[in-house]
Amino acid sequence: KVAESVKVIQDNTKTDPVTLEVINTSFKDPDFSAVLQRAIIISARTPSEDKHKILARLITERLLANSEDMISLASSVAVEAISALKAKHLYALGLSVLVEDIRPTSVPKGLTQKQLNQAARDWWLKNLSPLIHKVEDLSDIDIRHLVGVNCIEYELFIGRDLAQILKSGFGEWEVDKFLSEIEEGKKLKEYYEKYLQKMTLTSSGQLIGIYVKDQVTGIRTTINW
C-alpha cells in the first residue's frame, strides 16, 4: 500500500524538483527508516485492513515531510499509538478531529440564509454520516488508555458549546435544528456531551484522527501544520 501511494506521488511530481528532493531526503533519513520499520511490524501483527491503510497513509505523509516538520515528529508517536488502539478508539479520534478541526476549504459567498443552511447541513451530513454510525461508547478505561498512549488530554471540568463549534467555518446557520431534528445531529450531540467535549487531541491524536476520518469518509484532508 505504501509502494502504491509513493508511485502515485512520484508520477504526479515528476516535474516538481522540490517534492522529489523531499522524498529522496526522507528515504535517507534514519528516523523515516525507523518509522517505516515499525509500521511494517505493526501491520504484520494485525489483520485490520483499516489499520493497514492508516499506517500506509502515515508513512506516505511522513515521506513528504521534512525531518523537523510537525508531521514528522507526530508520526513517530502516532505509529506507536496505532498499534495499541482498538477500532472504537480510532473512530472516536476521527469524530473528534472532524468536529474540532476540519472545515470546508471555502464556502461560497453571497449565499442566502436558506442556501447557507442547506450548504452547512449537506457538508456536515456528508462528513459526519459515515463516522457517527461507527462510534461506540467509551468506558473510563478507554479514556485512560487514550490518555496513556498520548492521543488525548482529558479534563473533567471542561465544557464547550457544540453549537458554536459547528458554526465555525460557516457562520450563522440553523445548527440547533440540525442537532435536535436530524438523526446524525442528535447522535453527535449525545456523543459529544458524553465524551468529546472533555477531550483535547494531541498532535499524534489529531494526526491519527485525520487519517481515520479520511479513511472512513473517502474525503482526503490536506494537512497544513
mmCIF file of C-alpha atoms in Angstrom:
data_model
loop_
_atom_site.group_PDB
_atom_site.id
_atom_site.type_symbol
_atom_site.label_atom_id
_atom_site.label_comp_id
_atom_site.label_asym_id
_atom_site.label_seq_id
_atom_site.Cartn_x
_atom_site.Cartn_y
_atom_site.Cartn_z
ATOM 1 C CA LYS A 1 0.000 0.000 0.000
ATOM 2 C CA VAL A 2 2.874 2.365 0.756
ATOM 3 C CA ALA A 3 4.533 1.457 -2.529
ATOM 4 C CA GLU A 4 1.318 2.205 -4.428
ATOM 5 C CA SER A 5 0.963 5.580 -2.711
ATOM 6 C CA VAL A 6 4.588 6.504 -3.338
ATOM 7 C CA LYS A 7 4.303 5.573 -7.020
ATOM 8 C CA VAL A 8 1.271 7.831 -7.415
ATOM 9 C CA ILE A 9 3.153 10.675 -5.745
ATOM 10 C CA GLN A 10 6.236 10.145 -7.900
ATOM 11 C CA ASP A 11 4.159 10.029 -11.072
ATOM 12 C CA ASN A 12 2.394 13.250 -10.083
ATOM 13 C CA THR A 13 5.568 15.115 -9.118
ATOM 14 C CA LYS A 14 7.979 14.241 -11.927
ATOM 15 C CA THR A 15 8.098 17.924 -12.826
ATOM 16 C CA ASP A 16 8.364 19.120 -9.220
ATOM 17 C CA PRO A 17 12.031 19.008 -8.162
ATOM 18 C CA VAL A 18 11.237 20.290 -4.644
ATOM 19 C CA THR A 19 8.878 17.388 -3.841
ATOM 20 C CA LEU A 20 11.236 14.844 -5.395
ATOM 21 C CA GLU A 21 14.087 16.211 -3.292
ATOM 22 C CA VAL A 22 11.995 15.910 -0.110
ATOM 23 C CA ILE A 23 11.165 12.280 -0.963
ATOM 24 C CA ASN A 24 14.791 11.407 -1.688
ATOM 25 C CA THR A 25 15.911 13.099 1.528
ATOM 26 C CA SER A 26 13.304 11.221 3.571
ATOM 27 C CA PHE A 27 14.465 7.872 2.230
ATOM 28 C CA LYS A 28 17.933 8.698 3.560
ATOM 29 C CA ASP A 29 16.617 9.839 6.954
ATOM 30 C CA PRO A 30 17.232 7.223 9.692
ATOM 31 C CA ASP A 31 14.125 8.398 11.560
ATOM 32 C CA PHE A 32 11.983 7.691 8.498
ATOM 33 C CA SER A 33 13.548 4.239 8.227
ATOM 34 C CA ALA A 34 12.712 3.563 11.873
ATOM 35 C CA VAL A 35 9.100 4.722 11.485
ATOM 36 C CA LEU A 36 8.701 2.635 8.321
ATOM 37 C CA GLN A 37 10.158 -0.440 10.007
ATOM 38 C CA ARG A 38 7.863 -0.037 13.000
ATOM 39 C CA ALA A 39 4.819 0.417 10.753
ATOM 40 C CA ILE A 40 5.648 -2.782 8.866
ATOM 41 C CA ILE A 41 5.977 -4.725 12.108
ATOM 42 C CA ILE A 42 2.677 -3.344 13.428
ATOM 43 C CA SER A 43 0.943 -4.176 10.142
ATOM 44 C CA ALA A 44 2.243 -7.733 10.314
ATOM 45 C CA ARG A 45 0.724 -8.129 13.779
ATOM 46 C CA THR A 46 -2.827 -7.075 12.910
ATOM 47 C CA PRO A 47 -5.359 -8.352 10.352
ATOM 48 C CA SER A 48 -7.136 -4.970 10.383
ATOM 49 C CA GLU A 49 -7.355 -3.640 6.843
ATOM 50 C CA ASP A 50 -8.240 -0.196 8.228
ATOM 51 C CA LYS A 51 -5.050 -0.119 10.288
ATOM 52 C CA HIS A 52 -3.014 -1.163 7.261
ATOM 53 C CA LYS A 53 -4.450 1.719 5.233
ATOM 54 C CA ILE A 54 -3.995 4.224 8.067
ATOM 55 C CA LEU A 55 -0.373 3.179 8.539
ATOM 56 C CA ALA A 56 0.253 3.423 4.796
ATOM 57 C CA ARG A 57 -1.152 6.961 4.819
ATOM 58 C CA LEU A 58 1.019 7.839 7.813
ATOM 59 C CA ILE A 59 4.160 6.620 6.057
ATOM 60 C CA THR A 60 3.249 8.437 2.850
ATOM 61 C CA GLU A 61 2.677 11.733 4.681
ATOM 62 C CA ARG A 62 5.919 11.237 6.613
ATOM 63 C CA LEU A 63 7.740 10.678 3.328
ATOM 64 C CA LEU A 64 6.580 14.064 2.054
ATOM 65 C CA ALA A 65 7.555 15.947 5.224
ATOM 66 C CA ASN A 66 10.889 17.362 6.255
ATOM 67 C CA SER A 67 12.509 15.680 9.245
ATOM 68 C CA GLU A 68 11.786 18.563 11.633
ATOM 69 C CA ASP A 69 8.206 19.220 10.488
ATOM 70 C CA MET A 70 5.411 18.627 12.989
ATOM 71 C CA ILE A 71 4.028 15.827 10.811
ATOM 72 C CA SER A 72 7.372 14.032 11.083
ATOM 73 C CA LEU A 73 7.567 14.490 14.833
ATOM 74 C CA ALA A 74 3.967 13.451 15.411
ATOM 75 C CA SER A 75 4.280 10.451 13.080
ATOM 76 C CA SER A 76 6.861 8.794 15.310
ATOM 77 C CA VAL A 77 4.443 8.925 18.245
ATOM 78 C CA ALA A 78 1.356 8.123 16.170
ATOM 79 C CA VAL A 79 2.737 4.922 14.672
ATOM 80 C CA GLU A 80 3.268 3.512 18.161
ATOM 81 C CA ALA A 81 -0.174 4.610 19.319
ATOM 82 C CA ILE A 82 -1.946 2.964 16.374
ATOM 83 C CA SER A 83 -0.623 -0.427 17.431
ATOM 84 C CA ALA A 84 -2.273 -0.003 20.832
ATOM 85 C CA LEU A 85 -5.690 1.282 19.698
ATOM 86 C CA LYS A 86 -8.935 -0.595 19.119
ATOM 87 C CA ALA A 87 -11.390 0.333 16.365
ATOM 88 C CA LYS A 88 -13.610 2.193 18.868
ATOM 89 C CA HIS A 89 -10.647 4.373 19.862
ATOM 90 C CA LEU A 90 -9.790 5.152 16.237
ATOM 91 C CA TYR A 91 -13.359 6.173 15.383
ATOM 92 C CA ALA A 92 -13.569 8.395 18.463
ATOM 93 C CA LEU A 93 -10.411 10.208 17.342
ATOM 94 C CA GLY A 94 -11.764 10.535 13.807
ATOM 95 C CA LEU A 95 -15.020 12.059 15.016
ATOM 96 C CA SER A 96 -13.237 14.376 17.419
ATOM 97 C CA VAL A 97 -10.919 15.781 14.760
ATOM 98 C CA LEU A 98 -13.842 16.300 12.381
ATOM 99 C CA VAL A 99 -15.833 18.265 14.948
ATOM 100 C CA GLU A 100 -12.980 20.335 16.307
ATOM 101 C CA ASP A 101 -10.636 20.924 13.392
ATOM 102 C CA ILE A 102 -11.867 20.074 9.894
ATOM 103 C CA ARG A 103 -13.910 22.546 7.890
ATOM 104 C CA PRO A 104 -14.573 23.189 4.181
ATOM 105 C CA THR A 105 -11.739 24.947 2.407
ATOM 106 C CA SER A 106 -14.175 27.600 1.186
ATOM 107 C CA VAL A 107 -17.853 28.453 1.492
ATOM 108 C CA PRO A 108 -19.379 30.345 -1.454
ATOM 109 C CA LYS A 109 -20.021 33.975 -0.672
ATOM 110 C CA GLY A 110 -23.307 35.737 -1.184
ATOM 111 C CA LEU A 111 -25.490 32.806 -0.159
ATOM 112 C CA THR A 112 -28.956 33.493 1.122
ATOM 113 C CA GLN A 113 -29.744 32.271 4.633
ATOM 114 C CA LYS A 114 -31.639 29.320 3.180
ATOM 115 C CA GLN A 115 -28.731 28.397 0.888
ATOM 116 C CA LEU A 116 -26.232 28.696 3.755
ATOM 117 C CA ASN A 117 -28.357 26.465 5.974
ATOM 118 C CA GLN A 118 -28.526 23.853 3.208
ATOM 119 C CA ALA A 119 -24.798 24.073 2.398
ATOM 120 C CA ALA A 120 -23.781 23.686 6.040
ATOM 121 C CA ARG A 121 -26.223 20.835 6.645
ATOM 122 C CA ASP A 122 -25.098 18.996 3.495
ATOM 123 C CA TRP A 123 -21.397 19.347 4.386
ATOM 124 C CA TRP A 124 -21.878 18.066 7.909
ATOM 125 C CA LEU A 125 -24.039 15.137 6.832
ATOM 126 C CA LYS A 126 -21.569 14.149 4.099
ATOM 127 C CA ASN A 127 -18.648 14.088 6.532
ATOM 128 C CA LEU A 128 -20.492 13.047 9.676
ATOM 129 C CA SER A 129 -22.748 10.222 8.491
ATOM 130 C CA PRO A 130 -20.045 7.597 7.763
ATOM 131 C CA LEU A 131 -18.349 8.223 11.118
ATOM 132 C CA ILE A 132 -21.180 8.783 13.562
ATOM 133 C CA HIS A 133 -22.645 5.330 12.988
ATOM 134 C CA LYS A 134 -19.316 3.672 13.788
ATOM 135 C CA VAL A 135 -18.587 5.283 17.158
ATOM 136 C CA GLU A 136 -19.168 3.277 20.301
ATOM 137 C CA ASP A 137 -19.485 4.167 23.962
ATOM 138 C CA LEU A 138 -16.187 4.709 25.739
ATOM 139 C CA SER A 139 -15.576 3.410 29.228
ATOM 140 C CA ASP A 140 -13.408 5.076 31.830
ATOM 141 C CA ILE A 141 -10.555 2.725 30.959
ATOM 142 C CA ASP A 142 -10.913 3.627 27.255
ATOM 143 C CA ILE A 143 -10.422 7.281 28.136
ATOM 144 C CA ARG A 144 -7.461 6.492 30.374
ATOM 145 C CA HIS A 145 -5.931 4.373 27.631
ATOM 146 C CA LEU A 146 -6.234 7.157 25.050
ATOM 147 C CA VAL A 147 -4.517 9.469 27.522
ATOM 148 C CA GLY A 148 -1.859 6.826 28.218
ATOM 149 C CA VAL A 149 -0.902 6.437 24.553
ATOM 150 C CA ASN A 150 -0.641 10.227 24.158
ATOM 151 C CA CYS A 151 -3.630 10.683 21.847
ATOM 152 C CA ILE A 152 -5.752 12.928 24.049
ATOM 153 C CA GLU A 153 -5.788 15.090 27.116
ATOM 154 C CA TYR A 154 -8.930 14.790 29.218
ATOM 155 C CA GLU A 155 -10.325 17.441 31.523
ATOM 156 C CA LEU A 156 -13.386 16.566 33.587
ATOM 157 C CA PHE A 157 -14.425 20.169 34.133
ATOM 158 C CA ILE A 158 -14.181 21.437 30.566
ATOM 159 C CA GLY A 159 -17.427 22.320 28.815
ATOM 160 C CA ARG A 160 -17.542 23.610 25.243
ATOM 161 C CA ASP A 161 -20.592 24.692 23.257
ATOM 162 C CA LEU A 162 -21.106 22.244 20.379
ATOM 163 C CA ALA A 163 -23.454 24.580 18.505
ATOM 164 C CA GLN A 164 -20.818 27.321 18.413
ATOM 165 C CA ILE A 165 -18.159 24.844 17.305
ATOM 166 C CA LEU A 166 -20.284 23.637 14.386
ATOM 167 C CA LYS A 167 -20.826 27.218 13.247
ATOM 168 C CA SER A 168 -17.071 27.626 12.726
ATOM 169 C CA GLY A 169 -16.322 27.834 9.020
ATOM 170 C CA PHE A 170 -19.932 28.593 8.109
ATOM 171 C CA GLY A 171 -21.191 31.399 10.326
ATOM 172 C CA GLU A 172 -24.781 31.636 11.488
ATOM 173 C CA TRP A 173 -26.803 28.657 10.249
ATOM 174 C CA GLU A 174 -29.570 26.545 11.744
ATOM 175 C CA VAL A 175 -27.257 24.345 13.786
ATOM 176 C CA ASP A 176 -29.746 23.976 16.663
ATOM 177 C CA LYS A 177 -32.259 22.356 14.300
ATOM 178 C CA PHE A 178 -29.527 20.101 12.961
ATOM 179 C CA LEU A 179 -28.689 18.888 16.468
ATOM 180 C CA SER A 180 -32.294 18.438 17.545
ATOM 181 C CA GLU A 181 -34.061 17.181 14.402
ATOM 182 C CA ILE A 182 -31.511 15.243 12.297
ATOM 183 C CA GLU A 183 -30.614 11.705 13.390
ATOM 184 C CA GLU A 184 -26.873 12.213 12.886
ATOM 185 C CA GLY A 185 -27.007 15.559 14.672
ATOM 186 C CA LYS A 186 -28.822 14.120 17.678
ATOM 187 C CA LYS A 187 -26.326 11.247 17.911
ATOM 188 C CA LEU A 188 -23.413 13.665 17.627
ATOM 189 C CA LYS A 189 -24.791 15.872 20.408
ATOM 190 C CA GLU A 190 -25.229 12.884 22.703
ATOM 191 C CA TYR A 191 -21.740 11.540 21.999
ATOM 192 C CA TYR A 192 -20.155 14.976 22.261
ATOM 193 C CA GLU A 193 -21.701 15.699 25.658
ATOM 194 C CA LYS A 194 -20.687 12.278 26.996
ATOM 195 C CA TYR A 195 -17.090 12.200 25.733
ATOM 196 C CA LEU A 196 -15.769 14.614 23.138
ATOM 197 C CA GLN A 197 -16.311 17.928 24.923
ATOM 198 C CA LYS A 198 -13.798 16.896 27.593
ATOM 199 C CA MET A 199 -11.223 15.594 25.105
ATOM 200 C CA THR A 200 -8.405 17.634 23.582
ATOM 201 C CA LEU A 201 -6.421 15.894 20.861
ATOM 202 C CA THR A 202 -2.637 15.853 20.998
ATOM 203 C CA SER A 203 -0.655 16.248 17.765
ATOM 204 C CA SER A 204 -0.437 12.470 17.308
ATOM 205 C CA GLY A 205 -4.116 12.035 18.212
ATOM 206 C CA GLN A 206 -5.064 14.680 15.687
ATOM 207 C CA LEU A 207 -2.904 13.058 13.010
ATOM 208 C CA ILE A 208 -4.457 9.636 13.588
ATOM 209 C CA GLY A 209 -7.929 11.192 13.699
ATOM 210 C CA ILE A 210 -7.415 12.842 10.310
ATOM 211 C CA TYR A 211 -6.289 9.560 8.756
ATOM 212 C CA VAL A 212 -9.259 7.717 10.262
ATOM 213 C CA LYS A 213 -11.751 10.365 9.167
ATOM 214 C CA ASP A 214 -10.350 10.334 5.633
ATOM 215 C CA GLN A 215 -10.358 6.546 5.517
ATOM 216 C CA VAL A 216 -13.993 6.281 6.603
ATOM 217 C CA THR A 217 -15.402 9.178 4.562
ATOM 218 C CA GLY A 218 -13.227 8.836 1.474
ATOM 219 C CA ILE A 219 -12.574 12.594 1.619
ATOM 220 C CA ARG A 220 -8.871 13.444 1.847
ATOM 221 C CA THR A 221 -7.810 16.213 4.207
ATOM 222 C CA THR A 222 -4.826 18.404 3.367
ATOM 223 C CA ILE A 223 -2.674 18.758 6.486
ATOM 224 C CA ASN A 224 -1.158 22.222 6.807
ATOM 225 C CA TRP A 225 0.812 22.203 10.045
#
